[in-house]
XYZ file of C-alpha atoms in Angstrom:
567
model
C 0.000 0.000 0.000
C 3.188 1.860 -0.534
C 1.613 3.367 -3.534
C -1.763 4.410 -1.917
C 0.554 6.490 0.673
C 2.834 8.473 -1.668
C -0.380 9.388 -4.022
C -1.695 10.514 -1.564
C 1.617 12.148 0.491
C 3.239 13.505 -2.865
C 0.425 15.297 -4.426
C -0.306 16.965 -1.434
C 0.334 20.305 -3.022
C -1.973 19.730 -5.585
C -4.822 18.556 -3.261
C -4.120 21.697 -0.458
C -4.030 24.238 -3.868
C -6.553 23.500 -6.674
C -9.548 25.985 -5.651
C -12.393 26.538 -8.029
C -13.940 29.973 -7.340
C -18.194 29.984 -7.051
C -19.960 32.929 -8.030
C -22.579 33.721 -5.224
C -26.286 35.366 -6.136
C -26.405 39.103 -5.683
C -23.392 41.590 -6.390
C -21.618 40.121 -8.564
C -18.654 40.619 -6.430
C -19.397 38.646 -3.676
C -17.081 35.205 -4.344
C -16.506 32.038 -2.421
C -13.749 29.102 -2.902
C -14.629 25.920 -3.382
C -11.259 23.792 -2.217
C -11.967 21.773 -4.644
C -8.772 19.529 -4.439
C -9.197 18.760 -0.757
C -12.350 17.738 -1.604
C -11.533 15.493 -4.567
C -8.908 13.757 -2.163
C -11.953 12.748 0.101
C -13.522 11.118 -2.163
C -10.741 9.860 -3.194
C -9.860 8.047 0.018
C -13.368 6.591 0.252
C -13.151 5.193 -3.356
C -9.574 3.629 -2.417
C -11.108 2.301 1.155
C -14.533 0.806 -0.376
C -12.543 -0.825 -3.311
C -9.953 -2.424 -0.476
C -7.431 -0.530 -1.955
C -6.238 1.422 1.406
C -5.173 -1.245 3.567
C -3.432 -4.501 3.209
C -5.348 -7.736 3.409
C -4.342 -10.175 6.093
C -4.346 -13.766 4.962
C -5.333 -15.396 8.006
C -8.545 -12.756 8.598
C -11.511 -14.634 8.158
C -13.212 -14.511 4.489
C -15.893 -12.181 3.865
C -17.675 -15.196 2.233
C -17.811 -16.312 5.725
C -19.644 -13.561 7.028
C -22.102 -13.976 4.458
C -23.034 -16.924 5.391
C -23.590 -15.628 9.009
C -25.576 -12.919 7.693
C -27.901 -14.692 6.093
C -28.473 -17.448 8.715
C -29.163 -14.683 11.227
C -31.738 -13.366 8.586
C -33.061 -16.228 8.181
C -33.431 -17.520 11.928
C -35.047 -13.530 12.522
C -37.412 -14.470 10.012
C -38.475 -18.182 10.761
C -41.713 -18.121 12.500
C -42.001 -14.535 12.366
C -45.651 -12.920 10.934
C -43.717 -10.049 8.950
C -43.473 -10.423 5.204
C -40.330 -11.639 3.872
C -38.549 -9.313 1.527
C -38.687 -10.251 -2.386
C -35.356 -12.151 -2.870
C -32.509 -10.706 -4.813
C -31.696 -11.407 -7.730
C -27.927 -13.098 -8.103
C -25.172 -11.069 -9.461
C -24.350 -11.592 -13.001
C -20.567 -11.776 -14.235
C -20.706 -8.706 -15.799
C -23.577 -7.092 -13.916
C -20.903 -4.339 -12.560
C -16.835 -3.845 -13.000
C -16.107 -3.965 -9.439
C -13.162 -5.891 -8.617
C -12.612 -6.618 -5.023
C -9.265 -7.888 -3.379
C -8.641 -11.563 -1.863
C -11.107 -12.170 0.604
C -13.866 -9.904 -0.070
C -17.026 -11.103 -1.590
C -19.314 -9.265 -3.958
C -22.617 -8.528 -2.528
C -25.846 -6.316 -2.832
C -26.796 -3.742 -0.247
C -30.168 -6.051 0.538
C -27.872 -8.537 1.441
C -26.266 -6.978 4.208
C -28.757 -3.888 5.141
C -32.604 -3.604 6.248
C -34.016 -0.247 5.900
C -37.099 1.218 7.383
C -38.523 4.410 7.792
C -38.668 6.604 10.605
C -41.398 8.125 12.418
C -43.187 11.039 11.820
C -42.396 14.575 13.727
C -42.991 17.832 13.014
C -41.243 20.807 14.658
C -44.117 21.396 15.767
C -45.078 18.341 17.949
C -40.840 18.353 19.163
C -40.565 19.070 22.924
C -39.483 22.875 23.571
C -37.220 21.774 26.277
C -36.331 18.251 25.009
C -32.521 16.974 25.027
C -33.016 14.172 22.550
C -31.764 14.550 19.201
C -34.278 14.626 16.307
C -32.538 13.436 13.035
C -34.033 14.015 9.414
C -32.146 13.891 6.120
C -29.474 16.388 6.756
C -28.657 15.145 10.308
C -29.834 17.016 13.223
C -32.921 18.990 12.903
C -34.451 19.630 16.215
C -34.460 17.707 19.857
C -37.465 16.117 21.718
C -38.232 14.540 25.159
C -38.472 11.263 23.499
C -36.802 8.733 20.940
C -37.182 5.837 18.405
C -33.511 4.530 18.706
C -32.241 3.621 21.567
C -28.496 2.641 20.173
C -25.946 4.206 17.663
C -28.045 3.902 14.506
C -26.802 4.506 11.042
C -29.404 7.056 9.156
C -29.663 7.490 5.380
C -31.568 10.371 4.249
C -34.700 9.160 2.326
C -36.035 12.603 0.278
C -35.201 15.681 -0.581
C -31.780 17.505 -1.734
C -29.894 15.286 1.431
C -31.470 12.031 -0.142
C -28.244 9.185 0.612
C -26.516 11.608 2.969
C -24.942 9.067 6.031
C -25.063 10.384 9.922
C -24.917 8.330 12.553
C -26.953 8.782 15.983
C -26.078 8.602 19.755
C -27.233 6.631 21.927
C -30.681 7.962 21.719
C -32.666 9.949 18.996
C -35.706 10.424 17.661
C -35.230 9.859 13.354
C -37.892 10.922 11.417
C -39.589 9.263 8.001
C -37.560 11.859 6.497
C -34.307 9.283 6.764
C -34.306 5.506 7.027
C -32.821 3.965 10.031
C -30.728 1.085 8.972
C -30.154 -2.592 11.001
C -27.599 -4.846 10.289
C -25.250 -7.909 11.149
C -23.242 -5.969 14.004
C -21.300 -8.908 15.436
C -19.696 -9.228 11.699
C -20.162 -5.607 10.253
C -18.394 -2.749 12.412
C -21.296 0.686 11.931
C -18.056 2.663 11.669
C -17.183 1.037 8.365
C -20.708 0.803 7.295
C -20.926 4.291 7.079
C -17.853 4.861 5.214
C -19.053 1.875 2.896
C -22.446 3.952 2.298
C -20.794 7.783 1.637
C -18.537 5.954 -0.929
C -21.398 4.226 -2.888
C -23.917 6.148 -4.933
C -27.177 4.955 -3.457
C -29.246 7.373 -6.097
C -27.643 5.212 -8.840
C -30.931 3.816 -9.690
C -33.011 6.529 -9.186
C -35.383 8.174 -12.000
C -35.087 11.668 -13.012
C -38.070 13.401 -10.986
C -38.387 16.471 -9.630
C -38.080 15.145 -5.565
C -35.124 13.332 -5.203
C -36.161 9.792 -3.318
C -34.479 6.681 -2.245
C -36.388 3.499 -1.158
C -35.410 -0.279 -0.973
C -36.405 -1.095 -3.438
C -33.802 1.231 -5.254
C -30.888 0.559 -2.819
C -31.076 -2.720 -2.114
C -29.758 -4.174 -5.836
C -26.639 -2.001 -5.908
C -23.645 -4.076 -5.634
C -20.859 -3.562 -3.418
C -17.476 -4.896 -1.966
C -17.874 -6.637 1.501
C -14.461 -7.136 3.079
C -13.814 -9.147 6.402
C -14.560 -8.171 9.517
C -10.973 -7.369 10.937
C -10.032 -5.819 7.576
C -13.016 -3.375 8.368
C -11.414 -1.980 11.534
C -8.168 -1.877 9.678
C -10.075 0.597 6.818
C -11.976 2.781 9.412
C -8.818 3.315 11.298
C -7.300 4.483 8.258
C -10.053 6.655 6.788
C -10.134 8.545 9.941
C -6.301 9.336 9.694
C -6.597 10.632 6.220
C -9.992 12.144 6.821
C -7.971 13.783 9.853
C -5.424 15.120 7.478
C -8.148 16.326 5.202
C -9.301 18.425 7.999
C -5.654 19.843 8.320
C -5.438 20.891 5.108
C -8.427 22.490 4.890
C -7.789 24.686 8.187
C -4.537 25.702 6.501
C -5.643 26.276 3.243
C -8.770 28.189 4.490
C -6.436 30.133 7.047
C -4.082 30.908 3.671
C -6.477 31.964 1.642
C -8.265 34.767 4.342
C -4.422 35.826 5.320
C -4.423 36.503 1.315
C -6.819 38.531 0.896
C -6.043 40.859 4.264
C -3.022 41.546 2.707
C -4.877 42.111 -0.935
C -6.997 44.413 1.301
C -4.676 45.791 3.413
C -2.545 47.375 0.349
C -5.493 48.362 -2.130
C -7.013 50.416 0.901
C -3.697 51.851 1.504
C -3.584 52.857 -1.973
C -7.296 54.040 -2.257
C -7.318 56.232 1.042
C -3.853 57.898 0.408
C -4.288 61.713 0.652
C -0.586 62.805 0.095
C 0.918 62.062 -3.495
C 3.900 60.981 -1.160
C 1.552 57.928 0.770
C 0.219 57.221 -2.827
C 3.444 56.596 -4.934
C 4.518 54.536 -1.753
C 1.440 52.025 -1.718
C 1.820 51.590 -5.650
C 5.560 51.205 -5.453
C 4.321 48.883 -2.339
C 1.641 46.665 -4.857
C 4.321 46.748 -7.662
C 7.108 45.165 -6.232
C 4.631 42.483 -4.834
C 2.532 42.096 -7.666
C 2.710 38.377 -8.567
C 1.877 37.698 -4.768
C -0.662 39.760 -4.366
C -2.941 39.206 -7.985
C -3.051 35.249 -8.052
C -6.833 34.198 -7.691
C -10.111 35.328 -9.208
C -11.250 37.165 -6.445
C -8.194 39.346 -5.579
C -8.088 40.453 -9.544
C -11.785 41.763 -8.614
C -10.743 43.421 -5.873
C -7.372 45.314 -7.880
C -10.485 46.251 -10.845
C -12.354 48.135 -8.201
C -9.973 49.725 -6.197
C -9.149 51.182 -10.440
C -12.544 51.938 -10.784
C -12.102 54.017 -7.131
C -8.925 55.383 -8.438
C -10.182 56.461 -11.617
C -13.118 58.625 -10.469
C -11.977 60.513 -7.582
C -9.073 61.636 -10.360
C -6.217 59.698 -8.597
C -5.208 57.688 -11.899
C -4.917 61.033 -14.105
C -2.279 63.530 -13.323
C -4.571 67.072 -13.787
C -4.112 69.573 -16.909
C -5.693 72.723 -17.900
C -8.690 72.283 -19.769
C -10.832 74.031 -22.280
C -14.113 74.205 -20.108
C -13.596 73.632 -15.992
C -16.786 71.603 -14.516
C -18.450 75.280 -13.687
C -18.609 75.671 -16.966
C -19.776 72.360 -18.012
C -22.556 72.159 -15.841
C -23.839 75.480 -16.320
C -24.168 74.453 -19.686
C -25.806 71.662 -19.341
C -28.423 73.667 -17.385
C -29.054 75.721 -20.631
C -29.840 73.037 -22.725
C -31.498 71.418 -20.344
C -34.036 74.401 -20.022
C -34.191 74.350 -23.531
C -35.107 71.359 -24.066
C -37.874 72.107 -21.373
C -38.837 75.148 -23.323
C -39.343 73.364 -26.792
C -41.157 70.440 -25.119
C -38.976 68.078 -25.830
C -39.002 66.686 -22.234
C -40.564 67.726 -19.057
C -39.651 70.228 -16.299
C -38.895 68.655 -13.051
C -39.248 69.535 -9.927
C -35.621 71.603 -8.776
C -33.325 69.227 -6.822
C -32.022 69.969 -3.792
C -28.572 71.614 -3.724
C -25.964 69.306 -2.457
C -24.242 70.413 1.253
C -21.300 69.560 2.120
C -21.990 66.939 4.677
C -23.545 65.108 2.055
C -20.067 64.531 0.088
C -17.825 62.033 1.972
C -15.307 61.505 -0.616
C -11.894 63.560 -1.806
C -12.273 64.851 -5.189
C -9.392 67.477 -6.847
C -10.228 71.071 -6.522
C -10.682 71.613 -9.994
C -13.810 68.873 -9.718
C -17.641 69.264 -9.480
C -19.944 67.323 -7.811
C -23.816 67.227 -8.997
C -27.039 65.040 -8.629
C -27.432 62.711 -11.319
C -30.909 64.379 -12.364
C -29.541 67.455 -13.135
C -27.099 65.736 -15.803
C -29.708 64.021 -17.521
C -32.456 64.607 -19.977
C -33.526 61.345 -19.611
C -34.204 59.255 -16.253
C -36.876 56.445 -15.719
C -37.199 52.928 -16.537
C -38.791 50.539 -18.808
C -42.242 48.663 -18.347
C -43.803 45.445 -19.413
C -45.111 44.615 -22.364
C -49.534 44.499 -22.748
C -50.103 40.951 -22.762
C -46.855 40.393 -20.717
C -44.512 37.162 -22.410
C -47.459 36.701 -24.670
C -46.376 40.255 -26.270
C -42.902 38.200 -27.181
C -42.137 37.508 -31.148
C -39.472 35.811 -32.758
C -37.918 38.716 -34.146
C -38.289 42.170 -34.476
C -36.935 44.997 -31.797
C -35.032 43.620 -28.977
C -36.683 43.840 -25.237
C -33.649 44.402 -23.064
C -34.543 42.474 -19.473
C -32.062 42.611 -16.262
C -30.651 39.504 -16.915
C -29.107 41.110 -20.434
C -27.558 43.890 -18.451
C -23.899 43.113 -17.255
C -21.003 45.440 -16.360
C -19.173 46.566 -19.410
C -21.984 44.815 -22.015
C -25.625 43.864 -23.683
C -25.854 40.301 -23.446
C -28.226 39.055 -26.515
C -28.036 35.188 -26.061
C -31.451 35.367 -24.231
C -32.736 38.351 -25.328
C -36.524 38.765 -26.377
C -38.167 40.491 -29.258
C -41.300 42.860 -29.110
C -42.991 43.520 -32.666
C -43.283 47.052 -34.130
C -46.564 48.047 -32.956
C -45.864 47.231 -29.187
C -42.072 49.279 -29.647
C -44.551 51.970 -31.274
C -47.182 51.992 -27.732
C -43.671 51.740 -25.279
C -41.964 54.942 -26.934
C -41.138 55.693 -23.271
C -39.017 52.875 -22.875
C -37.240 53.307 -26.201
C -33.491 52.539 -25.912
C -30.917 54.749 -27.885
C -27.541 54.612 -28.967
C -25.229 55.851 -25.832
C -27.955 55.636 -22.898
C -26.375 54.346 -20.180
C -28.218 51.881 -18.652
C -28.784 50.273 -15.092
C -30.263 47.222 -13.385
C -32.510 49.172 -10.509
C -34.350 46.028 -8.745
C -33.167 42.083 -7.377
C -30.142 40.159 -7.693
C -28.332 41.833 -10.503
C -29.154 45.385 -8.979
C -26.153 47.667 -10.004
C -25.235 45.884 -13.117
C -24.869 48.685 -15.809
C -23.802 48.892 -18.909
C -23.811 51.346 -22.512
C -26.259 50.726 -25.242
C -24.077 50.271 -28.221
C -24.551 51.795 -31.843
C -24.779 48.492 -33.453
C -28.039 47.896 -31.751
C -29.689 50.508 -32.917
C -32.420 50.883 -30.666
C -34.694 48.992 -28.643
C -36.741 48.786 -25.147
C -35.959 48.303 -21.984
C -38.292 46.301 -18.592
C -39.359 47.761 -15.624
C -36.255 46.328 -13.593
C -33.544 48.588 -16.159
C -33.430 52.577 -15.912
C -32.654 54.592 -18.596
C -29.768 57.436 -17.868
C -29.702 59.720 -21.065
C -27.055 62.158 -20.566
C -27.517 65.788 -21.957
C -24.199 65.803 -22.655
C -23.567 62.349 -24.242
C -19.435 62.590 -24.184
C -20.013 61.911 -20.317
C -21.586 58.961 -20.972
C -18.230 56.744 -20.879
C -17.435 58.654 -18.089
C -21.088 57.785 -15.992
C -20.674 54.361 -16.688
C -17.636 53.472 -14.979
C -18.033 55.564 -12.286
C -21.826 53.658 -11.403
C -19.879 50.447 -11.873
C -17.410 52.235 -9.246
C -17.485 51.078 -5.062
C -17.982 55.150 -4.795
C -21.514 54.939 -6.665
C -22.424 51.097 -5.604
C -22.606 52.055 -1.985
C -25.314 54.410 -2.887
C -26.970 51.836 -5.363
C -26.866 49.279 -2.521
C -27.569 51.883 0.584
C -30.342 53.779 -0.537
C -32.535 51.110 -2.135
C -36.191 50.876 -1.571
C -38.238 48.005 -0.599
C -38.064 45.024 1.785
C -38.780 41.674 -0.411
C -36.913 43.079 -3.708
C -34.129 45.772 -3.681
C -34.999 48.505 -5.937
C -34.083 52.211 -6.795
C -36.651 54.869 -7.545
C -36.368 57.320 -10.331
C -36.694 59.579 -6.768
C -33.090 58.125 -5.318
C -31.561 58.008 -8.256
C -31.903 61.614 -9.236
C -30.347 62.569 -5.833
C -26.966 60.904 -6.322
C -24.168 62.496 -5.943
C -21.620 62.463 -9.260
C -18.579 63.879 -8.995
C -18.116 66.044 -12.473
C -14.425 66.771 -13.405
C -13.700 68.298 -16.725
C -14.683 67.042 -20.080
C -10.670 66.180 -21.243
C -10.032 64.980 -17.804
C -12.950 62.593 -18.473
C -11.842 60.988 -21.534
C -8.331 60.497 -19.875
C -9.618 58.825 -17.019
C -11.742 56.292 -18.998
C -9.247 55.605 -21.458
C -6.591 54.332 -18.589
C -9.391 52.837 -16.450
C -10.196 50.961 -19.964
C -6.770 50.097 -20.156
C -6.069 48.875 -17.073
C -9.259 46.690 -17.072
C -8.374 45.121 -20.071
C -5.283 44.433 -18.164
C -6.814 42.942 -15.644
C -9.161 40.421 -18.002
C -6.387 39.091 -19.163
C -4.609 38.348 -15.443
C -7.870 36.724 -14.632
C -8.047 34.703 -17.819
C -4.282 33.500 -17.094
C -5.379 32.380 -13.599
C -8.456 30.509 -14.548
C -6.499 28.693 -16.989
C -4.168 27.842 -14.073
C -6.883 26.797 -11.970
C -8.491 24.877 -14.421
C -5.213 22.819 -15.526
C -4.919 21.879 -11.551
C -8.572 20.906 -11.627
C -7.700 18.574 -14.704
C -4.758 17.511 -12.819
C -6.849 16.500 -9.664
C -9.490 14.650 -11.335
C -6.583 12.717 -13.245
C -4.694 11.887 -10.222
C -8.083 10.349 -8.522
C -8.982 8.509 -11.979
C -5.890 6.795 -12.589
C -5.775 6.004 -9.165
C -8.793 3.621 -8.592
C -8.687 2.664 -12.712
């Protein structure tokens, strides 16, 4: 078993490292890692234990076959004389029924053979004693406690229905188990419950289960799948084992998890550094700080995310551009935007609105460069309100004709059409309010993907947005590049996700929206900024490619390693 050890001992770096990263619901930025190799090497070490492949076999153990034999006269002695039905006999196993090999002094067996299952009993969280001490186990283990139980001994529970249908726990002395599990009986002067359990996580009990839409185990379905039975001493020998590497597992996984939050402090740590530097002095330091330490800091998913906001930070409160003179300062900018915005009132082309509030300075809690502006979002656009639904709803939907932008089509930085929907000409015609144009920048205002924004391209043309996407028409549309990247920006998200409306489904009202504050530094300044944020993003794509292509090659590499192993 020489060879069980070092794959195991010598890949160790490969087990502790592979990660897979899982996107959470919500802001897209939330992120958690899946250690992915530690958990391939569990399963790993239950496929090498059930398949006798851990431990050595002892000649002079007693045969499996053996055991067998007492299993089934106990079964049958249980049964003589006794008014309960007998269980349908299995059928014999075939040749070639199943690939399993098994080591010297095993025997090939079904579950039925060596198992009885029966339901529990029924209890509802509502009948469980308040003050009750005894465990109440359903599917996923413990679930409650009551005054009473059903098992008086160390039983081994299989979860019978539901997403934790075959999950394995094992009770204390006393417990209540539900019909949500199966308790299970056995042989227990030849079949150590320790091992049992092992046995049962390593074997796919849903193998011959039907595609429905509640998962569900039964007897009948468990009872034909064929397994290894090795002897009774040998069983001691594997539990013993599993536990040791199971234990090692568990040591790997502290350390890795411990690694992985000590890595992103220190991706925190520095970014902050960099983002709250006031003095040109503390800034060049922390950059200097991230450069030299680059290839440490940047190696997963999550801390690439982390470098593209703090850019997005940097870029908007002008820390990225070095200032220059320009043609027209904000003060001039925004007074006129206020002329064309009043003429555009005055020829009708949109509505007057009610005067926003002017902004004080308690209200701005970020550092901007002197020669910056800050105004409310309203009083930059000509344009601010969202889309609606369709008369007749999804019936309203065509084939083809002018695309129906929905929230799940808005992403940061693009349109995605690969599920878009179509509205014919006549309904575009009725929703002229919701009529999508070249250079609108657009936002996702309610639910999971609130914040998400991105800028209607040209090649689109034109089409119509849902009520869950606002429209944000800029008066002056060279600002536009400039809007979006400072919405997709931590200084504008922590006003999307503060200031929402609405308990069951986030949301932001044309009313919020119009009161945000945007920081407005001058029109040259605007176009430098976006073009290095750009830049830098791009950058940063391509880091993030280069790691997932790392992370998927170890991924590869782990499910290789645990394939050749057992083949």
């Amino acid at each position: 078993m020489a060879k069980v050890e070092s794959l195991i001992t010598d890949n160790l770096d490969i087990w502790s490292s592979t990660v897979k990263a899982k996107s959470a619901a919500g802001r897209g930025t939330s992120k958690k890692i899946d250690l992915y190799g530690i958990e391939k090497l569990r399963e790993l070490i239950l496929e090498l234990a059930v398949r006798g492949l851990l431990v050595p076999q002892d000649p002079s153990d007693e045969p499996a076959s053996e055991l067998l034999k007492k299993i089934n006269t106990a079964r049958a002695q249980a049964l003589n004389g006794a008014k309960k039905k007998r269980r349908e006999t299995l059928p014999l196993i075939e040749v070639n029924e199943k690939p399993l090999e098994v080591p010297a002094g095993w025997v090939r067996c079904r579950l039925g053979d060596i198992i009885q299952i029966s339901s529990g009993a029924g209890l509802t969280a509502a009948n469980m004693a308040v003050n009750g001490e005894v465990p109440v186990y359903g599917g996923n283990g413990v679930t409650g406690y009551h005054d009473q139980g059903n098992v008086f001994k160390e039983t081994l529970v299989i979860g019978r229905v539901g997403y934790y249908c075959g999950s394995i726990h094992i009770t204390p002395v006393s417990a209540w188990v539900t019909d949500n599990a199966f308790i299970t009986t056995f042989f227990e002067e030849g079949i150590y419950l320790q091992y049992l359990a092992w046995l049962l996580k390593g074997t796919d009990l849903k193998e011959n289960e039907s595609a429905t839409a509640q998962p569900v185990i039964s007897g009948r379905k468990v009872y034909p799948i064929i397994v290894g039975l090795p002897p009774t001493a040998e069983q001691h020998r594997i539990v013993a084992k599993v536990d040791e590497l199971m234990a090692l597992c568990d040591k790997l996984e502290a350390q890795q998890a411990d690694t992985i939050e000590a890595h992103k402090t220190l991706v925190t740590t520095v970014l902050d550094a960099l983002t709250k530097a006031t003095e040109k002095e503390s800034f060049d330091t922390a950059w200097a700080r991230i450069a030299e330490h680059f290839d440490m800091l940047f190696t997963t998913e999550w801390s690439v995310e982390r470098l593209k906001e703090h850019i997005l930070q940097l870029g908007v409160t002008g820390k990225l551009t070095a200032p220059r003179p320009s043609a027209e300062e904000p003060p001039e900018l925004l007074s006129r935007i206020a002329k064309i915005k009043e003429e555009l009132v005055k020829s009708g082309q949109i509505s007057k609105q009610k005067a926003l509030p002017a902004i004080s300075k308690d209200e701005i809690d970020f550092e901007l460069p002197v020669a910056w502006s800050v105004e409310r979002l309203g009083n930059l656009t000509c344009k601010l309100g969202s889309g609606s639904t369709p008369r007749g709803g999804k019936d309203a939907y065509v084939d083809s004709g002018i695309i129906f932008l929905r929230s799940q089509n808005i992403w940061n930085g693009e349109i995605r059409t690969q599920d878009v929907v179509y509205i014919d000409s006549a309904t575009h015609k009725k929703m002229s309010g919701t009529r999508v144009l070249p250079g609108d920048v657009l936002l996702n205002i309610t639910g999971a993907s609130l914040g998400r924004t991105a800028i209607f391209p040209s090649e689109l043309v034109e089409a119509n947005v849902s009520q869950h996407v606002t429209i944000i028409r800029l008066i002056e549309p060279l600002m536009a590049d400039f809007v979006h990247i400072l919405i997709m920006s931590p200084l504008i998200q922590k006003f999307v996700w503060g200031r929402q409306v609405g308990m069951a489904i986030e949301g932001l009202s044309k009313k919020v929206l119009e009161n945000f504050e945007f920081p407005v530094p001058p029109l040259e300044e605007q176009e430098r900024i976006v073009k290095k944020v750009k830049q830098l993003l791009a950058t940063c794509e391509q880091l993030k490619g280069a790691i997932g292509e790392s992370q998927h090659t170890q991924l590869l590499l782990a499910d290789a390693i645990t394939e050749q192993s057992v083949a």
